[in-house]
């Protein structure tokens, strides 16, 4: 099984992801934009059993804005690491957190909220795929 390692900005917290991501893409929702301080969040989604904190768990803290997201960060440097999505059974490990994973985005979610239109030919969903509780409605580039 493939293992990729990454961590926070200062290196106090290290994580591993095992296997392959369930999905990769960009989220354009206001919460992700605000949290990441960027116009879109590059996500990689993993089953929780495939994500491990291997160092610095004592420096890991979180912010739970809603039942959908528990965002996790390093208390030493403030570096953002991942967001647990319990209702989806998935963990979003931010793409930049695990630099050896080849980022191959396949979808844009919450594109109805975008502030940075992207013309890349990928599907643009109004919210989430239907299988994850969204409408599954595609919107134009």
PDB file of N, CA and C in Angstrom, residues 56-132:
ATOM      1  N   UNK A  56       3.285  14.621  16.913  1.00  0.00           N
ATOM      2  CA  UNK A  56       2.753  15.904  17.351  1.00  0.00           C
ATOM      3  C   UNK A  56       1.265  15.971  17.591  1.00  0.00           C
ATOM      4  N   UNK A  57       0.638  14.845  17.897  1.00  0.00           N
ATOM      5  CA  UNK A  57      -0.811  14.864  18.150  1.00  0.00           C
ATOM      6  C   UNK A  57      -1.175  15.854  19.246  1.00  0.00           C
ATOM      7  N   UNK A  58      -0.245  16.080  20.181  1.00  0.00           N
ATOM      8  CA  UNK A  58      -0.511  17.039  21.268  1.00  0.00           C
ATOM      9  C   UNK A  58      -0.613  18.478  20.759  1.00  0.00           C
ATOM     10  N   UNK A  59      -0.155  18.741  19.541  1.00  0.00           N
ATOM     11  CA  UNK A  59      -0.235  20.082  18.960  1.00  0.00           C
ATOM     12  C   UNK A  59      -1.408  20.234  18.005  1.00  0.00           C
ATOM     13  N   UNK A  60      -2.211  19.192  17.876  1.00  0.00           N
ATOM     14  CA  UNK A  60      -3.350  19.217  16.967  1.00  0.00           C
ATOM     15  C   UNK A  60      -4.579  19.722  17.704  1.00  0.00           C
ATOM     16  N   UNK A  61      -5.222  20.709  17.135  1.00  0.00           N
ATOM     17  CA  UNK A  61      -6.461  21.230  17.701  1.00  0.00           C
ATOM     18  C   UNK A  61      -7.462  21.375  16.572  1.00  0.00           C
ATOM     19  N   UNK A  62      -8.689  21.701  16.932  1.00  0.00           N
ATOM     20  CA  UNK A  62      -9.715  21.789  15.912  1.00  0.00           C
ATOM     21  C   UNK A  62     -10.705  22.900  16.147  1.00  0.00           C
ATOM     22  N   UNK A  63     -11.463  23.154  15.106  1.00  0.00           N
ATOM     23  CA  UNK A  63     -12.556  24.107  15.162  1.00  0.00           C
ATOM     24  C   UNK A  63     -13.733  23.479  14.443  1.00  0.00           C
ATOM     25  N   UNK A  64     -14.814  23.279  15.188  1.00  0.00           N
ATOM     26  CA  UNK A  64     -15.995  22.619  14.639  1.00  0.00           C
ATOM     27  C   UNK A  64     -17.061  23.674  14.386  1.00  0.00           C
ATOM     28  N   UNK A  65     -17.138  24.160  13.155  1.00  0.00           N
ATOM     29  CA  UNK A  65     -18.128  25.174  12.786  1.00  0.00           C
ATOM     30  C   UNK A  65     -19.524  24.571  12.662  1.00  0.00           C
ATOM     31  N   UNK A  66     -19.564  23.325  12.196  1.00  0.00           N
ATOM     32  CA  UNK A  66     -20.851  22.650  12.014  1.00  0.00           C
ATOM     33  C   UNK A  66     -20.643  21.147  12.186  1.00  0.00           C
ATOM     34  N   UNK A  67     -21.732  20.412  12.157  1.00  0.00           N
ATOM     35  CA  UNK A  67     -21.638  18.954  12.240  1.00  0.00           C
ATOM     36  C   UNK A  67     -20.934  18.380  11.012  1.00  0.00           C
ATOM     37  N   UNK A  68     -20.899  19.138   9.926  1.00  0.00           N
ATOM     38  CA  UNK A  68     -20.282  18.677   8.680  1.00  0.00           C
ATOM     39  C   UNK A  68     -18.764  18.765   8.710  1.00  0.00           C
ATOM     40  N   UNK A  69     -18.207  19.659   9.531  1.00  0.00           N
ATOM     41  CA  UNK A  69     -16.764  19.861   9.426  1.00  0.00           C
ATOM     42  C   UNK A  69     -16.095  20.148  10.758  1.00  0.00           C
ATOM     43  N   UNK A  70     -15.040  19.380  11.030  1.00  0.00           N
ATOM     44  CA  UNK A  70     -14.166  19.621  12.170  1.00  0.00           C
ATOM     45  C   UNK A  70     -12.782  19.899  11.587  1.00  0.00           C
ATOM     46  N   UNK A  71     -12.449  21.172  11.475  1.00  0.00           N
ATOM     47  CA  UNK A  71     -11.193  21.588  10.856  1.00  0.00           C
ATOM     48  C   UNK A  71     -10.066  21.455  11.867  1.00  0.00           C
ATOM     49  N   UNK A  72      -8.931  20.921  11.435  1.00  0.00           N
ATOM     50  CA  UNK A  72      -7.826  20.638  12.350  1.00  0.00           C
ATOM     51  C   UNK A  72      -6.575  21.400  11.930  1.00  0.00           C
ATOM     52  N   UNK A  73      -5.861  21.904  12.940  1.00  0.00           N
ATOM     53  CA  UNK A  73      -4.693  22.743  12.700  1.00  0.00           C
ATOM     54  C   UNK A  73      -3.653  22.531  13.791  1.00  0.00           C
ATOM     55  N   UNK A  74      -2.423  22.999  13.535  1.00  0.00           N
ATOM     56  CA  UNK A  74      -1.327  22.915  14.493  1.00  0.00           C
ATOM     57  C   UNK A  74      -1.380  24.122  15.423  1.00  0.00           C
ATOM     58  N   UNK A  75      -1.324  23.879  16.727  1.00  0.00           N
ATOM     59  CA  UNK A  75      -1.372  24.981  17.693  1.00  0.00           C
ATOM     60  C   UNK A  75      -0.054  25.733  17.778  1.00  0.00           C
ATOM     61  N   UNK A  76       1.025  25.167  17.281  1.00  0.00           N
ATOM     62  CA  UNK A  76       2.321  25.857  17.299  1.00  0.00           C
ATOM     63  C   UNK A  76       2.439  26.879  16.175  1.00  0.00           C
ATOM     64  N   UNK A  77       2.063  26.499  14.963  1.00  0.00           N
ATOM     65  CA  UNK A  77       2.246  27.398  13.819  1.00  0.00           C
ATOM     66  C   UNK A  77       0.939  27.866  13.192  1.00  0.00           C
ATOM     67  N   UNK A  78      -0.179  27.244  13.577  1.00  0.00           N
ATOM     68  CA  UNK A  78      -1.465  27.602  12.978  1.00  0.00           C
ATOM     69  C   UNK A  78      -1.707  26.930  11.642  1.00  0.00           C
ATOM     70  N   UNK A  79      -0.759  26.110  11.199  1.00  0.00           N
ATOM     71  CA  UNK A  79      -0.884  25.450   9.899  1.00  0.00           C
ATOM     72  C   UNK A  79      -2.096  24.540   9.820  1.00  0.00           C
ATOM     73  N   UNK A  80      -2.870  24.707   8.756  1.00  0.00           N
ATOM     74  CA  UNK A  80      -4.056  23.898   8.538  1.00  0.00           C
ATOM     75  C   UNK A  80      -3.651  22.557   7.962  1.00  0.00           C
ATOM     76  N   UNK A  81      -4.269  21.483   8.464  1.00  0.00           N
ATOM     77  CA  UNK A  81      -3.899  20.129   8.050  1.00  0.00           C
ATOM     78  C   UNK A  81      -5.025  19.379   7.343  1.00  0.00           C
ATOM     79  N   UNK A  82      -6.197  19.363   7.961  1.00  0.00           N
ATOM     80  CA  UNK A  82      -7.267  18.526   7.426  1.00  0.00           C
ATOM     81  C   UNK A  82      -8.600  18.917   8.045  1.00  0.00           C
ATOM     82  N   UNK A  83      -9.649  18.429   7.415  1.00  0.00           N
ATOM     83  CA  UNK A  83     -11.001  18.611   7.934  1.00  0.00           C
ATOM     84  C   UNK A  83     -11.692  17.268   7.956  1.00  0.00           C
ATOM     85  N   UNK A  84     -12.171  16.874   9.120  1.00  0.00           N
ATOM     86  CA  UNK A  84     -12.945  15.649   9.258  1.00  0.00           C
ATOM     87  C   UNK A  84     -14.391  15.973   8.900  1.00  0.00           C
ATOM     88  N   UNK A  85     -14.984  15.164   8.024  1.00  0.00           N
ATOM     89  CA  UNK A  85     -16.388  15.309   7.622  1.00  0.00           C
ATOM     90  C   UNK A  85     -17.147  14.064   8.071  1.00  0.00           C
ATOM     91  N   UNK A  86     -17.525  13.972   9.368  1.00  0.00           N
ATOM     92  CA  UNK A  86     -18.176  12.753   9.878  1.00  0.00           C
ATOM     93  C   UNK A  86     -19.412  12.308   9.095  1.00  0.00           C
ATOM     94  N   UNK A  87     -20.320  13.220   8.683  1.00  0.00           N
ATOM     95  CA  UNK A  87     -21.501  12.729   7.951  1.00  0.00           C
ATOM     96  C   UNK A  87     -21.147  12.066   6.620  1.00  0.00           C
ATOM     97  N   UNK A  88     -20.008  12.442   6.053  1.00  0.00           N
ATOM     98  CA  UNK A  88     -19.588  11.869   4.776  1.00  0.00           C
ATOM     99  C   UNK A  88     -18.696  10.644   4.952  1.00  0.00           C
ATOM    100  N   UNK A  89     -18.187  10.450   6.169  1.00  0.00           N
ATOM    101  CA  UNK A  89     -17.255   9.359   6.409  1.00  0.00           C
ATOM    102  C   UNK A  89     -15.939   9.573   5.687  1.00  0.00           C
ATOM    103  N   UNK A  90     -15.538  10.848   5.554  1.00  0.00           N
ATOM    104  CA  UNK A  90     -14.325  11.192   4.824  1.00  0.00           C
ATOM    105  C   UNK A  90     -13.539  12.271   5.562  1.00  0.00           C
ATOM    106  N   UNK A  91     -12.235  12.295   5.315  1.00  0.00           N
ATOM    107  CA  UNK A  91     -11.352  13.322   5.848  1.00  0.00           C
ATOM    108  C   UNK A  91     -10.717  14.036   4.666  1.00  0.00           C
ATOM    109  N   UNK A  92     -10.836  15.355   4.646  1.00  0.00           N
ATOM    110  CA  UNK A  92     -10.182  16.178   3.630  1.00  0.00           C
ATOM    111  C   UNK A  92      -8.795  16.535   4.140  1.00  0.00           C
ATOM    112  N   UNK A  93      -7.780  15.933   3.554  1.00  0.00           N
ATOM    113  CA  UNK A  93      -6.403  16.318   3.855  1.00  0.00           C
ATOM    114  C   UNK A  93      -6.025  17.298   2.756  1.00  0.00           C
ATOM    115  N   UNK A  94      -5.758  18.540   3.145  1.00  0.00           N
ATOM    116  CA  UNK A  94      -5.485  19.580   2.160  1.00  0.00           C
ATOM    117  C   UNK A  94      -4.346  19.158   1.253  1.00  0.00           C
ATOM    118  N   UNK A  95      -4.521  19.354  -0.026  1.00  0.00           N
ATOM    119  CA  UNK A  95      -3.571  18.862  -1.021  1.00  0.00           C
ATOM    120  C   UNK A  95      -2.140  19.304  -0.736  1.00  0.00           C
ATOM    121  N   UNK A  96      -1.939  20.523  -0.292  1.00  0.00           N
ATOM    122  CA  UNK A  96      -0.583  21.021  -0.029  1.00  0.00           C
ATOM    123  C   UNK A  96       0.039  20.379   1.207  1.00  0.00           C
ATOM    124  N   UNK A  97      -0.771  19.762   2.046  1.00  0.00           N
ATOM    125  CA  UNK A  97      -0.270  19.121   3.263  1.00  0.00           C
ATOM    126  C   UNK A  97       0.514  17.847   2.956  1.00  0.00           C
ATOM    127  N   UNK A  98       0.177  17.190   1.863  1.00  0.00           N
ATOM    128  CA  UNK A  98       0.828  15.926   1.490  1.00  0.00           C
ATOM    129  C   UNK A  98       1.447  16.090   0.093  1.00  0.00           C
ATOM    130  N   UNK A  99       2.610  16.713   0.041  1.00  0.00           N
ATOM    131  CA  UNK A  99       3.196  17.107  -1.249  1.00  0.00           C
ATOM    132  C   UNK A  99       3.559  15.969  -2.194  1.00  0.00           C
ATOM    133  N   UNK A 100       3.710  14.748  -1.707  1.00  0.00           N
ATOM    134  CA  UNK A 100       4.072  13.658  -2.614  1.00  0.00           C
ATOM    135  C   UNK A 100       2.862  13.013  -3.287  1.00  0.00           C
ATOM    136  N   UNK A 101       1.656  13.391  -2.883  1.00  0.00           N
ATOM    137  CA  UNK A 101       0.455  12.898  -3.561  1.00  0.00           C
ATOM    138  C   UNK A 101       0.279  13.711  -4.835  1.00  0.00           C
ATOM    139  N   UNK A 102       0.159  13.019  -5.956  1.00  0.00           N
ATOM    140  CA  UNK A 102      -0.076  13.720  -7.218  1.00  0.00           C
ATOM    141  C   UNK A 102      -1.523  14.209  -7.229  1.00  0.00           C
ATOM    142  N   UNK A 103      -1.678  15.514  -7.221  1.00  0.00           N
ATOM    143  CA  UNK A 103      -3.013  16.108  -7.173  1.00  0.00           C
ATOM    144  C   UNK A 103      -3.640  16.039  -8.564  1.00  0.00           C
ATOM    145  N   UNK A 104      -4.712  15.244  -8.661  1.00  0.00           N
ATOM    146  CA  UNK A 104      -5.443  15.072  -9.913  1.00  0.00           C
ATOM    147  C   UNK A 104      -6.910  15.424  -9.671  1.00  0.00           C
ATOM    148  N   UNK A 105      -7.237  16.717  -9.719  1.00  0.00           N
ATOM    149  CA  UNK A 105      -8.616  17.115  -9.455  1.00  0.00           C
ATOM    150  C   UNK A 105      -9.574  16.560 -10.498  1.00  0.00           C
ATOM    151  N   UNK A 106     -10.757  16.172 -10.039  1.00  0.00           N
ATOM    152  CA  UNK A 106     -11.766  15.599 -10.934  1.00  0.00           C
ATOM    153  C   UNK A 106     -13.088  16.363 -10.900  1.00  0.00           C
ATOM    154  N   UNK A 107     -13.226  17.302  -9.926  1.00  0.00           N
ATOM    155  CA  UNK A 107     -14.516  17.971  -9.766  1.00  0.00           C
ATOM    156  C   UNK A 107     -14.342  19.279  -8.996  1.00  0.00           C
ATOM    157  N   UNK A 108     -15.264  20.194  -9.225  1.00  0.00           N
ATOM    158  CA  UNK A 108     -15.398  21.410  -8.423  1.00  0.00           C
ATOM    159  C   UNK A 108     -16.709  21.283  -7.663  1.00  0.00           C
ATOM    160  N   UNK A 109     -16.681  21.462  -6.346  1.00  0.00           N
ATOM    161  CA  UNK A 109     -17.916  21.420  -5.560  1.00  0.00           C
ATOM    162  C   UNK A 109     -18.225  22.815  -5.030  1.00  0.00           C
ATOM    163  N   UNK A 110     -19.498  23.035  -4.750  1.00  0.00           N
ATOM    164  CA  UNK A 110     -19.992  24.332  -4.280  1.00  0.00           C
ATOM    165  C   UNK A 110     -19.610  25.453  -5.242  1.00  0.00           C
ATOM    166  N   UNK A 111     -19.628  25.134  -6.532  1.00  0.00           N
ATOM    167  CA  UNK A 111     -19.212  26.103  -7.547  1.00  0.00           C
ATOM    168  C   UNK A 111     -20.184  27.271  -7.657  1.00  0.00           C
ATOM    169  N   UNK A 112     -21.400  27.122  -7.182  1.00  0.00           N
ATOM    170  CA  UNK A 112     -22.356  28.233  -7.191  1.00  0.00           C
ATOM    171  C   UNK A 112     -21.859  29.392  -6.336  1.00  0.00           C
ATOM    172  N   UNK A 113     -20.921  29.119  -5.422  1.00  0.00           N
ATOM    173  CA  UNK A 113     -20.378  30.159  -4.542  1.00  0.00           C
ATOM    174  C   UNK A 113     -19.025  30.696  -5.013  1.00  0.00           C
ATOM    175  N   UNK A 114     -18.557  30.281  -6.174  1.00  0.00           N
ATOM    176  CA  UNK A 114     -17.200  30.625  -6.574  1.00  0.00           C
ATOM    177  C   UNK A 114     -16.962  32.130  -6.691  1.00  0.00           C
ATOM    178  N   UNK A 115     -15.756  32.534  -6.371  1.00  0.00           N
ATOM    179  CA  UNK A 115     -15.291  33.899  -6.606  1.00  0.00           C
ATOM    180  C   UNK A 115     -14.130  33.872  -7.602  1.00  0.00           C
ATOM    181  N   UNK A 116     -13.753  32.669  -8.028  1.00  0.00           N
ATOM    182  CA  UNK A 116     -12.665  32.494  -8.987  1.00  0.00           C
ATOM    183  C   UNK A 116     -13.109  31.494 -10.048  1.00  0.00           C
ATOM    184  N   UNK A 117     -13.771  31.964 -11.087  1.00  0.00           N
ATOM    185  CA  UNK A 117     -14.184  31.039 -12.141  1.00  0.00           C
ATOM    186  C   UNK A 117     -12.969  30.333 -12.741  1.00  0.00           C
ATOM    187  N   UNK A 118     -13.103  29.025 -12.950  1.00  0.00           N
ATOM    188  CA  UNK A 118     -12.009  28.219 -13.495  1.00  0.00           C
ATOM    189  C   UNK A 118     -12.509  27.490 -14.729  1.00  0.00           C
ATOM    190  N   UNK A 119     -11.853  27.697 -15.826  1.00  0.00           N
ATOM    191  CA  UNK A 119     -12.227  27.026 -17.079  1.00  0.00           C
ATOM    192  C   UNK A 119     -11.209  25.927 -17.338  1.00  0.00           C
ATOM    193  N   UNK A 120     -11.459  24.770 -16.736  1.00  0.00           N
ATOM    194  CA  UNK A 120     -10.526  23.656 -16.850  1.00  0.00           C
ATOM    195  C   UNK A 120     -11.177  22.389 -17.395  1.00  0.00           C
ATOM    196  N   UNK A 121     -12.452  22.484 -17.777  1.00  0.00           N
ATOM    197  CA  UNK A 121     -13.147  21.334 -18.336  1.00  0.00           C
ATOM    198  C   UNK A 121     -13.661  20.323 -17.328  1.00  0.00           C
ATOM    199  N   UNK A 122     -13.351  20.523 -16.036  1.00  0.00           N
ATOM    200  CA  UNK A 122     -13.835  19.603 -15.005  1.00  0.00           C
ATOM    201  C   UNK A 122     -15.297  19.900 -14.698  1.00  0.00           C
ATOM    202  N   UNK A 123     -16.045  18.887 -14.215  1.00  0.00           N
ATOM    203  CA  UNK A 123     -17.435  19.118 -13.816  1.00  0.00           C
ATOM    204  C   UNK A 123     -17.502  20.153 -12.695  1.00  0.00           C
ATOM    205  N   UNK A 124     -18.487  21.033 -12.802  1.00  0.00           N
ATOM    206  CA  UNK A 124     -18.725  22.070 -11.793  1.00  0.00           C
ATOM    207  C   UNK A 124     -20.087  21.777 -11.167  1.00  0.00           C
ATOM    208  N   UNK A 125     -20.098  21.448  -9.880  1.00  0.00           N
ATOM    209  CA  UNK A 125     -21.352  21.127  -9.201  1.00  0.00           C
ATOM    210  C   UNK A 125     -21.826  22.309  -8.369  1.00  0.00           C
ATOM    211  N   UNK A 126     -23.124  22.536  -8.406  1.00  0.00           N
ATOM    212  CA  UNK A 126     -23.731  23.609  -7.621  1.00  0.00           C
ATOM    213  C   UNK A 126     -23.352  23.463  -6.152  1.00  0.00           C
ATOM    214  N   UNK A 127     -23.445  22.237  -5.637  1.00  0.00           N
ATOM    215  CA  UNK A 127     -23.094  21.958  -4.241  1.00  0.00           C
ATOM    216  C   UNK A 127     -22.269  20.678  -4.203  1.00  0.00           C
ATOM    217  N   UNK A 128     -22.832  19.584  -3.722  1.00  0.00           N
ATOM    218  CA  UNK A 128     -22.109  18.313  -3.625  1.00  0.00           C
ATOM    219  C   UNK A 128     -22.720  17.275  -4.564  1.00  0.00           C
ATOM    220  N   UNK A 129     -21.960  16.218  -4.835  1.00  0.00           N
ATOM    221  CA  UNK A 129     -22.554  15.105  -5.587  1.00  0.00           C
ATOM    222  C   UNK A 129     -23.747  14.523  -4.830  1.00  0.00           C
ATOM    223  N   UNK A 130     -24.709  14.015  -5.562  1.00  0.00           N
ATOM    224  CA  UNK A 130     -25.919  13.455  -4.946  1.00  0.00           C
ATOM    225  C   UNK A 130     -25.570  12.343  -3.960  1.00  0.00           C
ATOM    226  N   UNK A 131     -24.561  11.513  -4.281  1.00  0.00           N
ATOM    227  CA  UNK A 131     -24.213  10.403  -3.388  1.00  0.00           C
ATOM    228  C   UNK A 131     -23.634  10.879  -2.062  1.00  0.00           C
ATOM    229  N   UNK A 132     -23.285  12.165  -1.967  1.00  0.00           N
ATOM    230  CA  UNK A 132     -22.791  12.727  -0.703  1.00  0.00           C
ATOM    231  C   UNK A 132     -23.814  13.678  -0.068  1.00  0.00           C
TER     232      UNK A 132
END
